[in-house]
Amino acid sequence: MSTTNELSALGAEALLERDLAHWPMARQNYEALNDVRIRTVRFGAFRIDVQFNPARIVSSGARTDAASISQRPCFLCDANRPPEQDALPCLDDRYLLLVNPFPIFRRHYTIVERTHTPQSIAGGRMADFLELARQLSGLTLLYNGPSCGASAPDHLHFQAVTRGQMPLDTEVDSLHATLLIRSPEATLSRILGCLRPLLVIRARTAEAAEALFGRVVRALPRTSPDEEPMMNLTARYEAGEWVVIVMPRRRHRPWEPGEGILTAPGAADMGGLFISVRTEDFEATDAETLRAVYRAVCPSDEAIRALRFDK
Ligand SMILES: [Zn+2]
């Protein structure tokens, strides 16, 4: 796909520098990342980094039920965005790249559709997601399904973030994978035994990646026929190859707020950068807590083993 106003990781970085120069709240949140507390919990071949990030209460604590969403002004629409937040138009002006003022990553961008459209990867959005990964090679792209950690399920958005901060960015290349499908330009593999079952697409062309993704989407269960399967996605483009990780989900939150640690896992948490917004939760999040969270929000390894992929 060729588009006007092509993005680059450097162009995005220049936007970040401009924004932080005149936006004290965002600057303070980015500076706070320099001495953020992280505790690593090891599980054999993989690890989870627990990050203490109180500013993220805006996301982890956000009410995303339809009634709450309809009563708040959408913070991704032009009319309601902070005046300090600059924007880079991209993909033929259909999207805007913005600096996320509540970062988890040292570089953390939100890429929003220009119109107020529900969060969905259907209708050609996977092609957009892959093209953004190509233009922003060097960064990792994230997508949260509407009931899978997205704090604005009513306004389509992706994220682009520093690569390598999520442990899974590198672990995906070393964890044991089982090949499921091989096509001339792409493969689909599954990785089990790492708390979050993963389906991994590796492709030399965007079309081949999209075709395999379509087969994954058709194979995954849906909670209702008009909703997409629950999932988080990451994508990277490097040395002529796309790597897309599909992380199937079965719940938005592991338990109701007030019942345990406060969490609404999104792609970052699924990628092994687990966000804790309260001191008591940060201290309580050990291997057992993490197992309980992922067991509650992800399908079992057996459920993923039982998937059947059509042609
Ligand atoms: Zn909106």
mmCIF file of C-alpha atoms and ligand atoms in Angstrom:
data_model
loop_
_atom_site.group_PDB
_atom_site.id
_atom_site.type_symbol
_atom_site.label_atom_id
_atom_site.label_comp_id
_atom_site.label_asym_id
_atom_site.label_seq_id
_atom_site.Cartn_x
_atom_site.Cartn_y
_atom_site.Cartn_z
ATOM 1 C CA MET A 1 0.000 0.000 0.000
ATOM 2 C CA SER A 2 1.404 3.409 -0.821
ATOM 3 C CA THR A 3 0.093 6.377 1.088
ATOM 4 C CA THR A 4 0.853 10.048 1.340
ATOM 5 C CA ASN A 5 2.437 11.561 4.452
ATOM 6 C CA GLU A 6 4.388 8.419 5.380
ATOM 7 C CA LEU A 7 5.258 8.180 9.068
ATOM 8 C CA SER A 8 8.595 7.240 10.574
ATOM 9 C CA ALA A 9 9.741 6.431 14.085
ATOM 10 C CA LEU A 10 11.977 9.538 13.886
ATOM 11 C CA GLY A 11 9.072 11.781 12.851
ATOM 12 C CA ALA A 12 7.059 10.438 15.772
ATOM 13 C CA GLU A 13 9.952 11.093 18.117
ATOM 14 C CA ALA A 14 10.161 14.715 16.932
ATOM 15 C CA LEU A 15 6.444 15.092 17.736
ATOM 16 C CA LEU A 16 7.065 13.681 21.221
ATOM 17 C CA GLU A 17 9.858 16.191 21.825
ATOM 18 C CA ARG A 18 7.682 19.096 20.617
ATOM 19 C CA ASP A 19 4.725 18.040 22.761
ATOM 20 C CA LEU A 20 6.792 17.542 25.908
ATOM 21 C CA ALA A 21 8.367 20.984 25.463
ATOM 22 C CA HIS A 22 4.983 22.705 25.961
ATOM 23 C CA TRP A 23 2.862 20.166 27.870
ATOM 24 C CA PRO A 24 3.883 19.985 31.564
ATOM 25 C CA MET A 25 1.476 17.176 32.533
ATOM 26 C CA ALA A 26 2.721 14.854 29.767
ATOM 27 C CA ARG A 27 6.371 15.817 30.458
ATOM 28 C CA GLN A 28 5.943 14.952 34.123
ATOM 29 C CA ASN A 29 4.449 11.551 33.264
ATOM 30 C CA TYR A 30 7.288 10.747 30.809
ATOM 31 C CA GLU A 31 9.913 11.879 33.332
ATOM 32 C CA ALA A 32 8.294 9.685 35.986
ATOM 33 C CA LEU A 33 9.039 6.648 33.767
ATOM 34 C CA ASN A 34 12.772 7.222 34.313
ATOM 35 C CA ASP A 35 12.562 6.045 37.904
ATOM 36 C CA VAL A 36 9.489 3.849 37.684
ATOM 37 C CA ARG A 37 9.585 0.776 39.964
ATOM 38 C CA ILE A 38 9.681 -2.561 38.140
ATOM 39 C CA ARG A 39 9.702 -6.007 39.702
ATOM 40 C CA THR A 40 10.511 -9.008 37.522
ATOM 41 C CA VAL A 41 8.674 -12.278 38.144
ATOM 42 C CA ARG A 42 10.377 -15.216 36.398
ATOM 43 C CA PHE A 43 8.603 -18.284 35.046
ATOM 44 C CA GLY A 44 11.245 -20.505 33.428
ATOM 45 C CA ALA A 45 11.588 -19.470 29.762
ATOM 46 C CA PHE A 46 9.663 -16.201 30.125
ATOM 47 C CA ARG A 47 9.162 -13.377 32.585
ATOM 48 C CA ILE A 48 6.604 -10.774 33.564
ATOM 49 C CA ASP A 49 7.802 -7.260 34.481
ATOM 50 C CA VAL A 50 5.417 -5.627 36.960
ATOM 51 C CA GLN A 51 5.515 -1.823 36.538
ATOM 52 C CA PHE A 52 4.226 0.494 39.288
ATOM 53 C CA ASN A 53 2.540 3.288 37.342
ATOM 54 C CA PRO A 54 -0.037 5.257 39.382
ATOM 55 C CA ALA A 55 -0.803 7.675 36.506
ATOM 56 C CA ARG A 56 -2.377 4.757 34.630
ATOM 57 C CA ILE A 57 -5.321 4.720 37.041
ATOM 58 C CA VAL A 58 -7.081 6.696 34.267
ATOM 59 C CA SER A 59 -6.971 3.545 32.153
ATOM 60 C CA SER A 60 -7.030 0.607 34.604
ATOM 61 C CA GLY A 61 -9.831 2.200 36.604
ATOM 62 C CA ALA A 62 -11.781 3.450 33.561
ATOM 63 C CA ARG A 63 -15.371 2.302 33.359
ATOM 64 C CA THR A 64 -15.877 1.000 29.829
ATOM 65 C CA ASP A 65 -19.493 -0.183 30.023
ATOM 66 C CA ALA A 66 -21.804 1.296 27.379
ATOM 67 C CA ALA A 67 -23.615 3.615 29.827
ATOM 68 C CA SER A 68 -20.403 5.138 31.252
ATOM 69 C CA ILE A 69 -18.926 5.535 27.761
ATOM 70 C CA SER A 70 -22.014 7.323 26.439
ATOM 71 C CA GLN A 71 -21.900 9.836 29.310
ATOM 72 C CA ARG A 72 -18.294 10.986 28.957
ATOM 73 C CA PRO A 73 -16.810 13.215 26.227
ATOM 74 C CA CYS A 74 -14.601 11.038 23.991
ATOM 75 C CA PHE A 75 -10.968 11.926 24.763
ATOM 76 C CA LEU A 76 -9.821 10.781 21.310
ATOM 77 C CA CYS A 77 -12.144 13.082 19.315
ATOM 78 C CA ASP A 78 -10.643 16.330 17.940
ATOM 79 C CA ALA A 79 -13.121 18.497 19.850
ATOM 80 C CA ASN A 80 -12.127 17.092 23.265
ATOM 81 C CA ARG A 81 -8.407 16.527 22.938
ATOM 82 C CA PRO A 82 -6.101 18.707 25.079
ATOM 83 C CA PRO A 83 -4.934 21.836 23.207
ATOM 84 C CA GLU A 84 -1.287 20.915 23.976
ATOM 85 C CA GLN A 85 -1.595 17.636 22.044
ATOM 86 C CA ASP A 86 -0.161 18.024 18.540
ATOM 87 C CA ALA A 87 -0.903 15.474 15.793
ATOM 88 C CA LEU A 88 0.698 13.870 12.735
ATOM 89 C CA PRO A 89 -1.851 12.954 10.038
ATOM 90 C CA CYS A 90 -1.168 9.567 8.474
ATOM 91 C CA LEU A 91 -2.524 6.883 6.111
ATOM 92 C CA ASP A 92 -4.048 9.422 3.704
ATOM 93 C CA ASP A 93 -5.273 11.554 6.601
ATOM 94 C CA ARG A 94 -7.557 8.799 7.844
ATOM 95 C CA TYR A 95 -5.645 8.615 11.155
ATOM 96 C CA LEU A 96 -3.761 10.939 13.513
ATOM 97 C CA LEU A 97 -0.673 9.931 15.451
ATOM 98 C CA LEU A 98 -0.727 11.459 18.960
ATOM 99 C CA VAL A 99 1.534 11.374 22.002
ATOM 100 C CA ASN A 100 -0.084 9.318 24.788
ATOM 101 C CA PRO A 101 0.051 11.619 27.855
ATOM 102 C CA PHE A 102 -0.200 8.626 30.248
ATOM 103 C CA PRO A 103 2.728 6.495 29.043
ATOM 104 C CA ILE A 104 3.701 2.950 29.977
ATOM 105 C CA PHE A 105 6.523 3.002 27.406
ATOM 106 C CA ARG A 106 9.377 5.500 26.964
ATOM 107 C CA ARG A 107 7.843 6.248 23.549
ATOM 108 C CA HIS A 108 4.112 5.772 23.629
ATOM 109 C CA TYR A 109 1.859 6.960 20.822
ATOM 110 C CA THR A 110 -1.847 6.559 20.151
ATOM 111 C CA ILE A 111 -2.930 6.355 16.501
ATOM 112 C CA VAL A 112 -6.586 7.313 16.267
ATOM 113 C CA GLU A 113 -9.034 7.182 13.405
ATOM 114 C CA ARG A 114 -10.208 10.706 12.535
ATOM 115 C CA THR A 115 -13.878 9.826 12.850
ATOM 116 C CA HIS A 116 -15.577 8.569 16.025
ATOM 117 C CA THR A 117 -15.879 4.875 15.003
ATOM 118 C CA PRO A 118 -16.124 1.856 17.334
ATOM 119 C CA GLN A 119 -12.952 -0.077 18.146
ATOM 120 C CA SER A 120 -12.725 -2.971 15.675
ATOM 121 C CA ILE A 121 -10.036 -4.683 13.594
ATOM 122 C CA ALA A 122 -12.590 -5.630 10.896
ATOM 123 C CA GLY A 123 -13.230 -3.734 7.650
ATOM 124 C CA GLY A 124 -9.673 -3.313 6.380
ATOM 125 C CA ARG A 125 -8.199 -2.178 9.703
ATOM 126 C CA MET A 126 -5.753 -5.096 9.771
ATOM 127 C CA ALA A 127 -4.239 -3.736 6.529
ATOM 128 C CA ASP A 128 -3.906 -0.318 8.229
ATOM 129 C CA PHE A 129 -2.348 -1.911 11.322
ATOM 130 C CA LEU A 130 0.249 -3.762 9.209
ATOM 131 C CA GLU A 131 1.030 -0.647 7.155
ATOM 132 C CA LEU A 132 1.536 1.398 10.345
ATOM 133 C CA ALA A 133 3.884 -1.333 11.646
ATOM 134 C CA ARG A 134 5.884 -1.030 8.398
ATOM 135 C CA GLN A 135 6.063 2.770 8.454
ATOM 136 C CA LEU A 136 6.973 2.785 12.153
ATOM 137 C CA SER A 137 9.443 -0.113 11.960
ATOM 138 C CA GLY A 138 11.539 0.102 15.103
ATOM 139 C CA LEU A 139 8.396 0.473 17.229
ATOM 140 C CA THR A 140 5.890 -2.229 18.223
ATOM 141 C CA LEU A 141 2.220 -1.739 17.268
ATOM 142 C CA LEU A 142 -0.539 -2.707 19.702
ATOM 143 C CA TYR A 143 -4.278 -3.269 19.339
ATOM 144 C CA ASN A 144 -6.731 -3.895 22.172
ATOM 145 C CA GLY A 145 -10.096 -5.410 21.297
ATOM 146 C CA PRO A 146 -13.080 -3.348 22.506
ATOM 147 C CA SER A 147 -13.542 -5.528 25.638
ATOM 148 C CA CYS A 148 -9.870 -6.388 26.082
ATOM 149 C CA GLY A 149 -8.244 -3.424 27.788
ATOM 150 C CA ALA A 150 -9.184 -0.611 25.375
ATOM 151 C CA SER A 151 -10.029 2.435 27.498
ATOM 152 C CA ALA A 152 -11.899 4.038 24.551
ATOM 153 C CA PRO A 153 -13.862 1.130 23.009
ATOM 154 C CA ASP A 154 -16.004 3.682 21.169
ATOM 155 C CA HIS A 155 -13.181 5.303 19.153
ATOM 156 C CA LEU A 156 -10.869 3.202 16.977
ATOM 157 C CA HIS A 157 -7.229 3.461 17.996
ATOM 158 C CA PHE A 158 -3.938 1.600 17.847
ATOM 159 C CA GLN A 159 -0.777 2.247 19.858
ATOM 160 C CA ALA A 160 2.872 2.384 18.783
ATOM 161 C CA VAL A 161 5.431 1.848 21.530
ATOM 162 C CA THR A 162 9.122 1.354 22.287
ATOM 163 C CA ARG A 163 10.159 -2.118 21.148
ATOM 164 C CA GLY A 164 11.851 -4.315 23.754
ATOM 165 C CA GLN A 165 10.105 -2.998 26.864
ATOM 166 C CA MET A 166 7.527 -5.806 26.710
ATOM 167 C CA PRO A 167 9.371 -9.069 27.419
ATOM 168 C CA LEU A 168 7.320 -10.825 24.715
ATOM 169 C CA ASP A 169 8.876 -8.567 22.028
ATOM 170 C CA THR A 170 12.004 -10.726 22.225
ATOM 171 C CA GLU A 171 10.657 -13.910 23.886
ATOM 172 C CA VAL A 172 8.437 -14.599 20.853
ATOM 173 C CA ASP A 173 11.610 -15.491 18.916
ATOM 174 C CA SER A 174 12.879 -18.015 21.491
ATOM 175 C CA LEU A 175 9.804 -19.652 23.105
ATOM 176 C CA HIS A 176 8.944 -23.116 21.792
ATOM 177 C CA ALA A 177 6.489 -22.752 18.884
ATOM 178 C CA THR A 178 4.449 -25.396 17.041
ATOM 179 C CA LEU A 179 3.970 -24.789 13.318
ATOM 180 C CA LEU A 180 0.267 -24.988 12.347
ATOM 181 C CA ILE A 181 0.091 -23.594 8.797
ATOM 182 C CA ARG A 182 2.730 -22.895 6.176
ATOM 183 C CA SER A 183 1.833 -20.909 3.046
ATOM 184 C CA PRO A 184 4.316 -19.689 0.409
ATOM 185 C CA GLU A 185 4.701 -16.270 2.056
ATOM 186 C CA ALA A 186 3.706 -16.865 5.689
ATOM 187 C CA THR A 187 3.456 -19.208 8.678
ATOM 188 C CA LEU A 188 1.114 -19.550 11.634
ATOM 189 C CA SER A 189 2.469 -21.073 14.860
ATOM 190 C CA ARG A 190 1.159 -21.449 18.366
ATOM 191 C CA ILE A 191 3.034 -20.968 21.617
ATOM 192 C CA LEU A 192 1.576 -22.589 24.733
ATOM 193 C CA GLY A 193 2.733 -22.976 28.314
ATOM 194 C CA CYS A 194 3.415 -19.265 28.906
ATOM 195 C CA LEU A 195 0.232 -18.285 30.844
ATOM 196 C CA ARG A 196 -1.136 -16.570 27.723
ATOM 197 C CA PRO A 197 -1.679 -18.834 24.695
ATOM 198 C CA LEU A 198 -0.263 -17.128 21.593
ATOM 199 C CA LEU A 199 -0.876 -17.473 17.848
ATOM 200 C CA VAL A 200 2.043 -16.067 15.865
ATOM 201 C CA ILE A 201 1.898 -15.013 12.207
ATOM 202 C CA ARG A 202 5.167 -14.436 10.339
ATOM 203 C CA ALA A 203 4.744 -13.081 6.798
ATOM 204 C CA ARG A 204 6.812 -11.653 3.944
ATOM 205 C CA THR A 205 3.834 -9.739 2.519
ATOM 206 C CA ALA A 206 1.025 -7.798 4.192
ATOM 207 C CA GLU A 207 -1.533 -9.674 2.074
ATOM 208 C CA ALA A 208 -0.274 -13.051 3.358
ATOM 209 C CA ALA A 209 -0.374 -11.772 6.953
ATOM 210 C CA GLU A 210 -3.947 -10.543 6.449
ATOM 211 C CA ALA A 211 -5.048 -13.844 4.900
ATOM 212 C CA LEU A 212 -3.699 -15.880 7.837
ATOM 213 C CA PHE A 213 -5.169 -13.392 10.306
ATOM 214 C CA GLY A 214 -8.569 -13.908 8.643
ATOM 215 C CA ARG A 215 -8.269 -17.653 9.244
ATOM 216 C CA VAL A 216 -7.372 -17.053 12.904
ATOM 217 C CA VAL A 217 -10.360 -14.721 13.366
ATOM 218 C CA ARG A 218 -12.721 -17.290 11.798
ATOM 219 C CA ALA A 219 -11.352 -20.034 14.080
ATOM 220 C CA LEU A 220 -11.632 -18.128 17.377
ATOM 221 C CA PRO A 221 -14.878 -18.266 19.386
ATOM 222 C CA ARG A 222 -17.115 -15.158 19.580
ATOM 223 C CA THR A 223 -19.314 -14.015 22.432
ATOM 224 C CA SER A 224 -21.911 -12.824 19.882
ATOM 225 C CA PRO A 225 -22.128 -13.224 16.077
ATOM 226 C CA ASP A 226 -21.708 -9.469 15.372
ATOM 227 C CA GLU A 227 -18.699 -8.988 17.633
ATOM 228 C CA GLU A 228 -15.103 -9.814 16.743
ATOM 229 C CA PRO A 229 -13.368 -12.529 18.800
ATOM 230 C CA MET A 230 -11.841 -11.096 21.983
ATOM 231 C CA MET A 231 -8.133 -10.486 21.463
ATOM 232 C CA ASN A 232 -5.068 -8.285 21.820
ATOM 233 C CA LEU A 233 -2.557 -7.907 18.999
ATOM 234 C CA THR A 234 1.044 -6.825 18.623
ATOM 235 C CA ALA A 235 2.834 -6.310 15.313
ATOM 236 C CA ARG A 236 6.364 -5.505 14.269
ATOM 237 C CA TYR A 237 8.047 -5.153 10.873
ATOM 238 C CA GLU A 238 11.723 -5.935 10.616
ATOM 239 C CA ALA A 239 14.027 -7.103 7.786
ATOM 240 C CA GLY A 240 11.140 -7.533 5.349
ATOM 241 C CA GLU A 241 9.012 -9.624 7.701
ATOM 242 C CA TRP A 242 5.859 -8.887 9.702
ATOM 243 C CA VAL A 243 5.442 -10.674 13.030
ATOM 244 C CA VAL A 244 1.893 -10.465 14.400
ATOM 245 C CA ILE A 245 1.076 -11.979 17.796
ATOM 246 C CA VAL A 246 -2.601 -12.765 18.365
ATOM 247 C CA MET A 247 -3.395 -13.092 22.072
ATOM 248 C CA PRO A 248 -6.901 -14.537 22.393
ATOM 249 C CA ARG A 249 -8.954 -13.388 25.391
ATOM 250 C CA ARG A 250 -12.067 -14.484 27.201
ATOM 251 C CA ARG A 251 -12.593 -11.657 29.717
ATOM 252 C CA HIS A 252 -11.894 -7.933 30.049
ATOM 253 C CA ARG A 253 -11.097 -8.041 33.793
ATOM 254 C CA PRO A 254 -10.158 -11.072 35.901
ATOM 255 C CA TRP A 255 -12.576 -10.020 38.629
ATOM 256 C CA GLU A 256 -14.785 -7.070 39.556
ATOM 257 C CA PRO A 257 -12.980 -3.933 40.826
ATOM 258 C CA GLY A 258 -12.693 -4.253 44.620
ATOM 259 C CA GLU A 259 -12.306 -8.053 44.618
ATOM 260 C CA GLY A 260 -8.539 -8.273 44.044
ATOM 261 C CA ILE A 261 -5.768 -6.203 42.505
ATOM 262 C CA LEU A 262 -7.103 -3.486 40.164
ATOM 263 C CA THR A 263 -6.309 -4.446 36.573
ATOM 264 C CA ALA A 264 -7.875 -4.312 33.118
ATOM 265 C CA PRO A 265 -5.182 -6.113 31.101
ATOM 266 C CA GLY A 266 -4.435 -4.762 27.635
ATOM 267 C CA ALA A 267 -1.826 -5.688 25.045
ATOM 268 C CA ALA A 268 1.072 -4.380 27.207
ATOM 269 C CA ASP A 269 0.056 -6.534 30.198
ATOM 270 C CA MET A 270 -0.478 -9.490 27.854
ATOM 271 C CA GLY A 271 2.989 -8.848 26.407
ATOM 272 C CA GLY A 272 4.496 -9.236 29.872
ATOM 273 C CA LEU A 273 4.648 -5.582 30.992
ATOM 274 C CA PHE A 274 2.063 -5.808 33.741
ATOM 275 C CA ILE A 275 0.777 -2.473 35.046
ATOM 276 C CA SER A 276 0.034 -1.908 38.722
ATOM 277 C CA VAL A 277 -1.610 1.408 39.612
ATOM 278 C CA ARG A 278 -1.763 1.123 43.420
ATOM 279 C CA THR A 279 1.093 0.514 45.886
ATOM 280 C CA GLU A 280 -0.727 -2.330 47.635
ATOM 281 C CA ASP A 281 -1.346 -4.072 44.287
ATOM 282 C CA PHE A 282 2.271 -3.655 43.182
ATOM 283 C CA GLU A 283 3.427 -5.281 46.396
ATOM 284 C CA ALA A 284 0.827 -8.073 46.198
ATOM 285 C CA THR A 285 1.491 -9.020 42.555
ATOM 286 C CA ASP A 286 3.540 -12.217 42.754
ATOM 287 C CA ALA A 287 3.692 -15.332 40.538
ATOM 288 C CA GLU A 288 0.485 -16.702 42.023
ATOM 289 C CA THR A 289 -1.456 -13.465 41.428
ATOM 290 C CA LEU A 290 -0.211 -13.260 37.833
ATOM 291 C CA ARG A 291 -1.219 -16.873 37.173
ATOM 292 C CA ALA A 292 -4.707 -16.115 38.506
ATOM 293 C CA VAL A 293 -5.057 -12.958 36.354
ATOM 294 C CA TYR A 294 -3.979 -14.599 33.088
ATOM 295 C CA ARG A 295 -5.986 -17.778 33.809
ATOM 296 C CA ALA A 296 -9.100 -15.618 34.237
ATOM 297 C CA VAL A 297 -8.702 -13.399 31.159
ATOM 298 C CA CYS A 298 -7.174 -15.876 28.649
ATOM 299 C CA PRO A 299 -8.519 -19.104 27.161
ATOM 300 C CA SER A 300 -6.797 -22.314 28.275
ATOM 301 C CA ASP A 301 -3.996 -23.963 26.307
ATOM 302 C CA GLU A 302 -6.441 -26.838 25.638
ATOM 303 C CA ALA A 303 -8.986 -24.455 24.072
ATOM 304 C CA ILE A 304 -6.310 -23.119 21.699
ATOM 305 C CA ARG A 305 -5.101 -26.644 20.884
ATOM 306 C CA ALA A 306 -8.669 -27.533 19.867
ATOM 307 C CA LEU A 307 -8.999 -24.661 17.322
ATOM 308 C CA ARG A 308 -9.562 -25.717 13.715
ATOM 309 C CA PHE A 309 -8.418 -23.373 10.940
ATOM 310 C CA ASP A 310 -10.328 -23.351 7.640
ATOM 311 C CA LYS A 311 -8.608 -22.990 4.239
HETATM 312 ZN ZN ZN B 1 -14.183 9.830 19.673
#
